PDB file of C-alpha atoms and ligand atoms in Angstrom:
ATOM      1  CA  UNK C   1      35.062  93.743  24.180  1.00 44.00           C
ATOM      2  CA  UNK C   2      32.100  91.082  23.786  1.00 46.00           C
ATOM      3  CA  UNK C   3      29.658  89.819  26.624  1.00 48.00           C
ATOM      4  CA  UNK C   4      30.814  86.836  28.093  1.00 53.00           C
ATOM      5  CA  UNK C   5      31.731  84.327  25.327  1.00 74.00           C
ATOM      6  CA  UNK C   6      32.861  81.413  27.163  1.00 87.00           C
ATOM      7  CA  UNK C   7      33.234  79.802  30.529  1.00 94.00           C
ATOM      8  CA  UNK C   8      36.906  78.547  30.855  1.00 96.00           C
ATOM      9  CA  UNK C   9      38.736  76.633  34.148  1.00 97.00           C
ATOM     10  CA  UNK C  10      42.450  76.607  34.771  1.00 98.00           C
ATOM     11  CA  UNK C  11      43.576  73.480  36.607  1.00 98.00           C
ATOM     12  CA  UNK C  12      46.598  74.641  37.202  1.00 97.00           C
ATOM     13  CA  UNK C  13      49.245  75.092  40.493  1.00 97.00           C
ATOM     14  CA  UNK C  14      51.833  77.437  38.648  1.00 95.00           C
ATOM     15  CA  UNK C  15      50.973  80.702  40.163  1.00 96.00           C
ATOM     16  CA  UNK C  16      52.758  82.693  37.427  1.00 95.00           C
ATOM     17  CA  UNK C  17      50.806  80.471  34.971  1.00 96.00           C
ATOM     18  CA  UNK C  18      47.265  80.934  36.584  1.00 96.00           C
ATOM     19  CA  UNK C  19      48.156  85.233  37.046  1.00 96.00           C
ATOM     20  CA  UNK C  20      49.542  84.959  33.150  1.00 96.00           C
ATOM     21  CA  UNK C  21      45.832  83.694  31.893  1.00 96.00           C
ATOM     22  CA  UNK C  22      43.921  86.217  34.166  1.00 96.00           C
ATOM     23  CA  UNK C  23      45.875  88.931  32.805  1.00 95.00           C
ATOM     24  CA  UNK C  24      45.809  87.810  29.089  1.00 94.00           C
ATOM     25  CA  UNK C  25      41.934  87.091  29.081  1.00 94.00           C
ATOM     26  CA  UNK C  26      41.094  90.011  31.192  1.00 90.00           C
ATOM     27  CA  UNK C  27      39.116  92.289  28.629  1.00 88.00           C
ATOM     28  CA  UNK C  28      38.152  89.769  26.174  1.00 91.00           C
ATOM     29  CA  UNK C  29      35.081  87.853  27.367  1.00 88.00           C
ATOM     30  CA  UNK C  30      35.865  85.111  29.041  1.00 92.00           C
ATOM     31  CA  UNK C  31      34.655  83.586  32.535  1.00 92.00           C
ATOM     32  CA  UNK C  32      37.955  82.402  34.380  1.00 96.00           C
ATOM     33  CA  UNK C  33      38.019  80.012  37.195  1.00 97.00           C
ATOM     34  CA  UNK C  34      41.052  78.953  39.052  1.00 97.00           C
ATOM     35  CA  UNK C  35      41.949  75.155  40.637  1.00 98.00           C
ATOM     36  CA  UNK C  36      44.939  74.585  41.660  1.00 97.00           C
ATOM     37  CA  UNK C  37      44.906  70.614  42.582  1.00 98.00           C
ATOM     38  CA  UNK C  38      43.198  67.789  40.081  1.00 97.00           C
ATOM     39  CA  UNK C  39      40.421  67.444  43.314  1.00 97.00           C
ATOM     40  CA  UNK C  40      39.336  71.169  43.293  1.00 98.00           C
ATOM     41  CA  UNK C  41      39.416  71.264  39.452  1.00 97.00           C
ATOM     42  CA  UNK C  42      37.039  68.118  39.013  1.00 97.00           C
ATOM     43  CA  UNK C  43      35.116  69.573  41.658  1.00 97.00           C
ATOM     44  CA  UNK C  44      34.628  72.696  39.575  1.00 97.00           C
ATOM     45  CA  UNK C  45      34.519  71.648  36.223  1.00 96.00           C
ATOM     46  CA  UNK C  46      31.657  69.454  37.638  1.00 94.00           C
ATOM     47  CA  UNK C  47      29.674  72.704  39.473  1.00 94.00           C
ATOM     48  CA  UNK C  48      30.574  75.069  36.666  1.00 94.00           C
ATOM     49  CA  UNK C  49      30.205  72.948  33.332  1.00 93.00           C
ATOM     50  CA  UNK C  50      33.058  75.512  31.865  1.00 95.00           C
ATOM     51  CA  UNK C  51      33.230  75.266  27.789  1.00 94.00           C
ATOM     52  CA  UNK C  52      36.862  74.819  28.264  1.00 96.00           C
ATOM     53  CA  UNK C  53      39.452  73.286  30.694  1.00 97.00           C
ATOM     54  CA  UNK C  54      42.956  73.912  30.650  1.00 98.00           C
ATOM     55  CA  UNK C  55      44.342  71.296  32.697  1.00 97.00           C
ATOM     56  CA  UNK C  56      48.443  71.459  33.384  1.00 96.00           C
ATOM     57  CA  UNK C  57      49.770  67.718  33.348  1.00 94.00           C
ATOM     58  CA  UNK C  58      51.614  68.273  36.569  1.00 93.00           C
ATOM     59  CA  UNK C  59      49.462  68.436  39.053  1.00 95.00           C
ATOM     60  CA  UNK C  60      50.324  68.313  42.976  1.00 97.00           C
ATOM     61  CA  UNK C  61      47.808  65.784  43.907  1.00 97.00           C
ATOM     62  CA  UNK C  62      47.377  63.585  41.109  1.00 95.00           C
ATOM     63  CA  UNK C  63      48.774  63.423  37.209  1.00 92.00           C
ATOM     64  CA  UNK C  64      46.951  65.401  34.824  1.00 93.00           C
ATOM     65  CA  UNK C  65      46.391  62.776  32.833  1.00 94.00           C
ATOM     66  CA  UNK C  66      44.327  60.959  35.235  1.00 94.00           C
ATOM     67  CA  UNK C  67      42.337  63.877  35.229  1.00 96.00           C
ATOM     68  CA  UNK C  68      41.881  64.318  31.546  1.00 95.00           C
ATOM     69  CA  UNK C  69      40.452  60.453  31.445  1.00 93.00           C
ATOM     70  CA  UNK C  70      38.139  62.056  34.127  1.00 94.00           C
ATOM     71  CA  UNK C  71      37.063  64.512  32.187  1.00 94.00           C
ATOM     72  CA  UNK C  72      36.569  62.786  29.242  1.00 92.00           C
ATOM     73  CA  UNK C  73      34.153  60.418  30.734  1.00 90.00           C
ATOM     74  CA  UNK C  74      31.330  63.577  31.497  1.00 92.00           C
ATOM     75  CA  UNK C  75      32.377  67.067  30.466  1.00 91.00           C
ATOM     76  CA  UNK C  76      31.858  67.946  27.065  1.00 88.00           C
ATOM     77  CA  UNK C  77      33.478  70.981  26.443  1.00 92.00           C
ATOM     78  CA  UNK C  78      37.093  71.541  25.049  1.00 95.00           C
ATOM     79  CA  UNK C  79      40.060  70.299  26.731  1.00 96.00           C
ATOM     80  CA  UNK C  80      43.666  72.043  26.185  1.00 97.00           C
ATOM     81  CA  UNK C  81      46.907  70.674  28.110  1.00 96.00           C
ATOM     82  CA  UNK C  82      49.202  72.966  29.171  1.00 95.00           C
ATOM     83  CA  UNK C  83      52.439  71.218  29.024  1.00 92.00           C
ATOM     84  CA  UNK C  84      55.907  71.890  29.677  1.00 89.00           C
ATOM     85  CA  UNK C  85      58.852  71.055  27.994  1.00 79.00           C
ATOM     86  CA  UNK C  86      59.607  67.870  30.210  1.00 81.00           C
ATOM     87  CA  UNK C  87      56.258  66.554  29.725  1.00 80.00           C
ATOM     88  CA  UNK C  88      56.790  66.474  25.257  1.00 81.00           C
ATOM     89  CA  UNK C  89      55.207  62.490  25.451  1.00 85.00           C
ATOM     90  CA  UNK C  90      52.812  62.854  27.782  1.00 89.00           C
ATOM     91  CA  UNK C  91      51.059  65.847  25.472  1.00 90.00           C
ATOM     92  CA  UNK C  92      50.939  62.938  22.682  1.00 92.00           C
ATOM     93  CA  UNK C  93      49.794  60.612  25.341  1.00 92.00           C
ATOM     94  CA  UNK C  94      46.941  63.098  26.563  1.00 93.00           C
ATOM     95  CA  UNK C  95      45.714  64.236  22.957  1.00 93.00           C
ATOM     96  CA  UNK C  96      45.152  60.614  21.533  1.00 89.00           C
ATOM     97  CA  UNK C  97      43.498  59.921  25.233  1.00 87.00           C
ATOM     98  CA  UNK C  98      40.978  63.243  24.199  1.00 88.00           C
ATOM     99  CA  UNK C  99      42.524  66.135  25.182  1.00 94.00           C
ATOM    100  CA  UNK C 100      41.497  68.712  22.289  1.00 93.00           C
ATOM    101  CA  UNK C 101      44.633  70.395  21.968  1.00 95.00           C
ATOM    102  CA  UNK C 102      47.644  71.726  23.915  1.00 94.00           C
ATOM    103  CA  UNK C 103      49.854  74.669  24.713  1.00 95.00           C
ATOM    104  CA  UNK C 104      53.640  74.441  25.713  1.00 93.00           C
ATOM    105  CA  UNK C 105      54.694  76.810  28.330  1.00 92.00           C
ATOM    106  CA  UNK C 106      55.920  79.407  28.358  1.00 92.00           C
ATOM    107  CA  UNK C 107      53.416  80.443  25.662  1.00 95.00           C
ATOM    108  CA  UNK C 108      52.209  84.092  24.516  1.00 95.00           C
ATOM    109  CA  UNK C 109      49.040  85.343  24.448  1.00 94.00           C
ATOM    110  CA  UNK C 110      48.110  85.415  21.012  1.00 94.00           C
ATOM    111  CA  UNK C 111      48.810  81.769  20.832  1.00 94.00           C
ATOM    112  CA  UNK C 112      46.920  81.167  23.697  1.00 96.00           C
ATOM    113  CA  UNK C 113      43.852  82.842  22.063  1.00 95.00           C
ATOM    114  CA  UNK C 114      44.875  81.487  18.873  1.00 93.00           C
ATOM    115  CA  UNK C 115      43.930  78.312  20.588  1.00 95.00           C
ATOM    116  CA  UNK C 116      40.858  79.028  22.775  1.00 95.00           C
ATOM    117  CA  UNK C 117      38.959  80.177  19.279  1.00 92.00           C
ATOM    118  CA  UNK C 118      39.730  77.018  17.661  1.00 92.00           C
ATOM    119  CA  UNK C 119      38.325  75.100  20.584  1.00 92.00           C
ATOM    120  CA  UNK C 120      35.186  77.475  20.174  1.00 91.00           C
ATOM    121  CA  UNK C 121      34.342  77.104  16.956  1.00 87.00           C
ATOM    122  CA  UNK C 122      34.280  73.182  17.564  1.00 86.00           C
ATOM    123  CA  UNK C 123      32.201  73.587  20.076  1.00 87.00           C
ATOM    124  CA  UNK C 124      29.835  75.556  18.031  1.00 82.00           C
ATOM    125  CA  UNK C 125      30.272  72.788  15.332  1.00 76.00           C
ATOM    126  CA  UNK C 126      30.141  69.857  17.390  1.00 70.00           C
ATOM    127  CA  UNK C 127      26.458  67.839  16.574  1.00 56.00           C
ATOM    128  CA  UNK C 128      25.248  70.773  14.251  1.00 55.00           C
ATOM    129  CA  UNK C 129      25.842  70.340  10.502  1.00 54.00           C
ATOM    130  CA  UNK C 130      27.708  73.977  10.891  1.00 58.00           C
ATOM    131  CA  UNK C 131      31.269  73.259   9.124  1.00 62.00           C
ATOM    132  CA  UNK C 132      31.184  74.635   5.473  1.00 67.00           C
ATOM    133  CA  UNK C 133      31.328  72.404   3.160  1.00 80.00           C
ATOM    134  CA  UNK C 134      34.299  74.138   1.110  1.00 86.00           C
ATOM    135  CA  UNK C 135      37.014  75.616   2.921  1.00 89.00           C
ATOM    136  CA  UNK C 136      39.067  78.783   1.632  1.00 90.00           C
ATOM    137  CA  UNK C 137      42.282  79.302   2.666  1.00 91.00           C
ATOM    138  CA  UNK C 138      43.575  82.180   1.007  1.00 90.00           C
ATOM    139  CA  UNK C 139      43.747  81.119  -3.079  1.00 91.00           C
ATOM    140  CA  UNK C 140      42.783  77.367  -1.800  1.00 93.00           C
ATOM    141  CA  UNK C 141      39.026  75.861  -1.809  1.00 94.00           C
ATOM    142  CA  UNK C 142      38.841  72.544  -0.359  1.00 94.00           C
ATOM    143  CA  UNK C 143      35.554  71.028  -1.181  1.00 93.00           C
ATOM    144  CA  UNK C 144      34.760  68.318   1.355  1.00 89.00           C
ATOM    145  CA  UNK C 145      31.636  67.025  -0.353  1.00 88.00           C
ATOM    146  CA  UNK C 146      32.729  67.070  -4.382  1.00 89.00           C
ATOM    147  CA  UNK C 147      36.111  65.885  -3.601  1.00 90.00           C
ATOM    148  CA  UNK C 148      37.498  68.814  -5.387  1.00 94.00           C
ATOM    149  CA  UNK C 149      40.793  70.902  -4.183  1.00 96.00           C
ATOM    150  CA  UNK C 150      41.696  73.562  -6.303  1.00 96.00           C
ATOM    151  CA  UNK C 151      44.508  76.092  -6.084  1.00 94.00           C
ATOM    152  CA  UNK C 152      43.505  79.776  -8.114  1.00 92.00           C
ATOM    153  CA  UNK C 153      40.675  78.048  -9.563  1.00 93.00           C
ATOM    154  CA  UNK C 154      42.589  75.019 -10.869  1.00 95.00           C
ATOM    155  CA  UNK C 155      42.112  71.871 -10.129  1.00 96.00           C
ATOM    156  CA  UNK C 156      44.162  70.418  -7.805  1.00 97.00           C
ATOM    157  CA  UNK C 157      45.013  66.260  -8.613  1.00 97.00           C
ATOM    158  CA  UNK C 158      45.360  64.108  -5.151  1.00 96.00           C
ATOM    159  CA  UNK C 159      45.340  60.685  -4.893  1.00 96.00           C
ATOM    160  CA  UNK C 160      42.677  59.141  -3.037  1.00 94.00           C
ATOM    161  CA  UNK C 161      44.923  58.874   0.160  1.00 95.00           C
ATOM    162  CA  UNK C 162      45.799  62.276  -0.116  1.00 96.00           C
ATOM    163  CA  UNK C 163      42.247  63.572  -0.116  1.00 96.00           C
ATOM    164  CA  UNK C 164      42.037  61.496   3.073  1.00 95.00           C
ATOM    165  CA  UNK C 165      44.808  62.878   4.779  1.00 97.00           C
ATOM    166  CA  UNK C 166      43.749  66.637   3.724  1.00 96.00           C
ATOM    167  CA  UNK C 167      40.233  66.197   4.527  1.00 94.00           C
ATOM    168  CA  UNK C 168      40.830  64.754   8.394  1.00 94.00           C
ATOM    169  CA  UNK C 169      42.649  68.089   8.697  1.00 95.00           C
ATOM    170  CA  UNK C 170      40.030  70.646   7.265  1.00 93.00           C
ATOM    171  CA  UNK C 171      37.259  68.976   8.957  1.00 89.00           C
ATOM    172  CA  UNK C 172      38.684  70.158  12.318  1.00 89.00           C
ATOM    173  CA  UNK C 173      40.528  73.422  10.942  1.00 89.00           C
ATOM    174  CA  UNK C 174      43.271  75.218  13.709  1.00 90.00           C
ATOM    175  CA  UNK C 175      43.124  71.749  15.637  1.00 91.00           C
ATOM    176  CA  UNK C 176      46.205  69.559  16.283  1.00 94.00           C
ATOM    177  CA  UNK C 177      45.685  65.626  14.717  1.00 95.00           C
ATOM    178  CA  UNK C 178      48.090  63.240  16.084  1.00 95.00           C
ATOM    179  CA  UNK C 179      50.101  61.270  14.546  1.00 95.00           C
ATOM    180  CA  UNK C 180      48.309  58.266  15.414  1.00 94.00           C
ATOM    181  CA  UNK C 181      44.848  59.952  14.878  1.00 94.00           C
ATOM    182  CA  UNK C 182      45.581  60.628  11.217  1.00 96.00           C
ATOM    183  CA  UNK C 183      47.126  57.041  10.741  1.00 97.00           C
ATOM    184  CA  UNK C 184      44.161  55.129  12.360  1.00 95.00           C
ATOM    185  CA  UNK C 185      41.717  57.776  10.325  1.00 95.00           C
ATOM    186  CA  UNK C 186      43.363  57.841   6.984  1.00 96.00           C
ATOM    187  CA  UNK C 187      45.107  54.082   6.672  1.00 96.00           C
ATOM    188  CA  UNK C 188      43.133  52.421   9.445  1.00 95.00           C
ATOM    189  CA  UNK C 189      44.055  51.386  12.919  1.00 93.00           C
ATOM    190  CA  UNK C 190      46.450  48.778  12.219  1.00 94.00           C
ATOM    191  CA  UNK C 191      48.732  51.286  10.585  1.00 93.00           C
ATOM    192  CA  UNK C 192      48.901  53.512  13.272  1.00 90.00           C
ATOM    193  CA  UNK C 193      53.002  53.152  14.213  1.00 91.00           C
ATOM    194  CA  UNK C 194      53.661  53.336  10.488  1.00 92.00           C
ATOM    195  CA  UNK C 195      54.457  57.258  10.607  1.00 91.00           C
ATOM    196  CA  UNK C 196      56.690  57.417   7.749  1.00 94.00           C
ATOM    197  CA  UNK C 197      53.645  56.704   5.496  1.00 94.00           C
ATOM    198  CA  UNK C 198      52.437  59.969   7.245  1.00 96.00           C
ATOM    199  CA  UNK C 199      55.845  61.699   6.236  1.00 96.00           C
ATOM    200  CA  UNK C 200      55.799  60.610   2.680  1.00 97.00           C
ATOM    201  CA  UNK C 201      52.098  61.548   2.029  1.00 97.00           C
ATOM    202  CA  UNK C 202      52.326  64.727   3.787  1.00 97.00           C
ATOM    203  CA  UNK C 203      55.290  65.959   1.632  1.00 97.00           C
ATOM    204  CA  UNK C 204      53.561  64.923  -1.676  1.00 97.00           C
ATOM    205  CA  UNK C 205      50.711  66.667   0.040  1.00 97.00           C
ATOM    206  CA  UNK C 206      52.300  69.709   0.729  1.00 97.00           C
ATOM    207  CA  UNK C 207      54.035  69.798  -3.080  1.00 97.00           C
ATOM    208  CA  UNK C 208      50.402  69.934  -4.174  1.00 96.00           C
ATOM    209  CA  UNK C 209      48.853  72.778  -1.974  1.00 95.00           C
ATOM    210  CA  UNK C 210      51.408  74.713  -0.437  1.00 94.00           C
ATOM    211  CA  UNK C 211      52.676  78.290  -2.019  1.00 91.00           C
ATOM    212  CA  UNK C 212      56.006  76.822  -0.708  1.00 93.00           C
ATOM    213  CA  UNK C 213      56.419  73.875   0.419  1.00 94.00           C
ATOM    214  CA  UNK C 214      59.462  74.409   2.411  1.00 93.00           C
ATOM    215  CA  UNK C 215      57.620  76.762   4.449  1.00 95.00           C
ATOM    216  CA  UNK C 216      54.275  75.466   4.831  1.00 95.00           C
ATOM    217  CA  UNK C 217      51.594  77.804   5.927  1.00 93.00           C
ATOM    218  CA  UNK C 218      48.747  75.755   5.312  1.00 95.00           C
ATOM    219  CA  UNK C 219      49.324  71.952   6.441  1.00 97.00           C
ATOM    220  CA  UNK C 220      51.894  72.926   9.795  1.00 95.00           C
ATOM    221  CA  UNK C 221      53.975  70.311  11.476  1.00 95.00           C
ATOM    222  CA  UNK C 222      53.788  70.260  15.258  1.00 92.00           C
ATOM    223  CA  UNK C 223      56.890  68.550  15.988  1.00 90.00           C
ATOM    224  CA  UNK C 224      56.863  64.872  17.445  1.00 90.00           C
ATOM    225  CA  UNK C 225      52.954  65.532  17.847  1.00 93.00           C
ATOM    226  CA  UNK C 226      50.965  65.534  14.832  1.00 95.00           C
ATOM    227  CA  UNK C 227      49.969  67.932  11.916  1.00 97.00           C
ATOM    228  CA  UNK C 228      47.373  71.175  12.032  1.00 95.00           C
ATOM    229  CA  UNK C 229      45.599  72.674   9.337  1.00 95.00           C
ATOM    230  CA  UNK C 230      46.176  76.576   9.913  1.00 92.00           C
ATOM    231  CA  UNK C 231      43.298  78.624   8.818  1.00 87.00           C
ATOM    232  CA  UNK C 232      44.497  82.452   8.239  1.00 82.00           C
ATOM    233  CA  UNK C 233      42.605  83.764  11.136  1.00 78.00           C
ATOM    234  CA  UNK C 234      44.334  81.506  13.572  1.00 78.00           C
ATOM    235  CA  UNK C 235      47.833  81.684  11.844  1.00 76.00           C
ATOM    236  CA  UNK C 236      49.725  83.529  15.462  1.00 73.00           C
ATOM    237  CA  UNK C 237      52.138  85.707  13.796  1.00 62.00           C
ATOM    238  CA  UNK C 238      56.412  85.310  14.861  1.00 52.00           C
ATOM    239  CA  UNK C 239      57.469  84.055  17.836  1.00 45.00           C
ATOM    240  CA  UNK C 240      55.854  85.233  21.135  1.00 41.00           C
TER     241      UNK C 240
HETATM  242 CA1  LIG U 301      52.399  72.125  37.591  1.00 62.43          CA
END
């Protein structure tokens, strides 16, 4: 397809995993490197400066986490977890410590690249003024600057707290927000184990926006995590 788009390492010791991502990228762009401890995959995230690192959080030599603070302290590209079922709180744990976003395995490939252009286009947006200023989302325009949400071309009344919560989500479109991250962000950081605030404003949220809000499509829960925003182009169709 395209010239190389973007460098990517797998820290990863799951052989099935690491031959899964070769396969699934192979043909669309990307540079893949392989590590298979937390040691080799500093070493090469250091050498290689990849624009993304999947790190798994169950390493052999040392805890994935450990090597996400790492990371965080020099490498500035995207970070995704790959996490497995058992590890549900350390995902949390690794997102509000930086970790960009995260993948639960088994996963399919269109969520996987679902994911890996969401972590691109922050790159691309990250220190450049690039995010448009009014995001469409199929019959929705959410105007960052004017305040102004409107659904068909009609306004679109949220309370001041519900602007907040809305706009920490479409300023980092197809990326998980914590449940902590939009608490500290939106009510400030001593509110941040008050999730049912999140619950209750989410839901009025949702009433506003969403075609149906039983089924949201826009404003998507990732259970015991956080919420995304779900542009159309990253929406990964059924289960895979
Ligand atoms: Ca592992």
């Amino acid at each position: 397809m395209s010239p190389a788009r973007s460098g990517l390492l797998a820290i990863e010791d799951d052989r099935r995993i690491q031959e899964f991502l070769a396969a699934a990228l192979a043909g669309h762009g990307y540079e893949l490197l392989h590590a298979e401890t937390a040691a080799q995959g500093l070493r090469l995230a250091n050498a290689n400066k990849p624009d993304i690192v999947l790190v798994d959080l169950g390493l052999p030599d040392r805890s994935g986490l450990e090597v996400i603070a790492e990371l965080r302290r020099w490498h500035r590209g995207a970070i995704i977890v790959l996490s497995a079922r058992s590890q549900e709180s350390d995902k949390v744990v690794a997102l509000d410590a930086g970790a960009d976003d995260y993948l639960t395995k088994p996963f399919g490939i269109g969520e996987l690249l679902a994911r890996l252009r969401v972590a691109e286009r922050h790159l691309r947006a990250r220190g450049v003024d690039a995010l448009p200023k009014t995001l469409e989302i199929g019959d929705l325009a959410i105007n960052l600057e004017a305040y102004r949400v409107t659904r068909a071309g009609a306004d679109v009344h949220l309370t001041p707290l519900e602007f907040k919560l809305l706009a920490v989500l479409a300023q980092q479109p197809g990326r998980v927000v914590t449940h902590r991250q939009l608490l500290r962000e939106v009510w400030g950081s001593a509110y941040v184990e008050s999730a049912h605030y999140l619950r209750i404003y989410m839901r009025a949220l949702r009433r506003k926006i969403e075609a149906d809000p039983a089924r949201p499509r826009v404003l998507q829960t990732e259970v015991g995590v956080g919420y995304r925003l779900v542009l159309p182009a990253d929406a990964v169709a059924g289960p895979d």
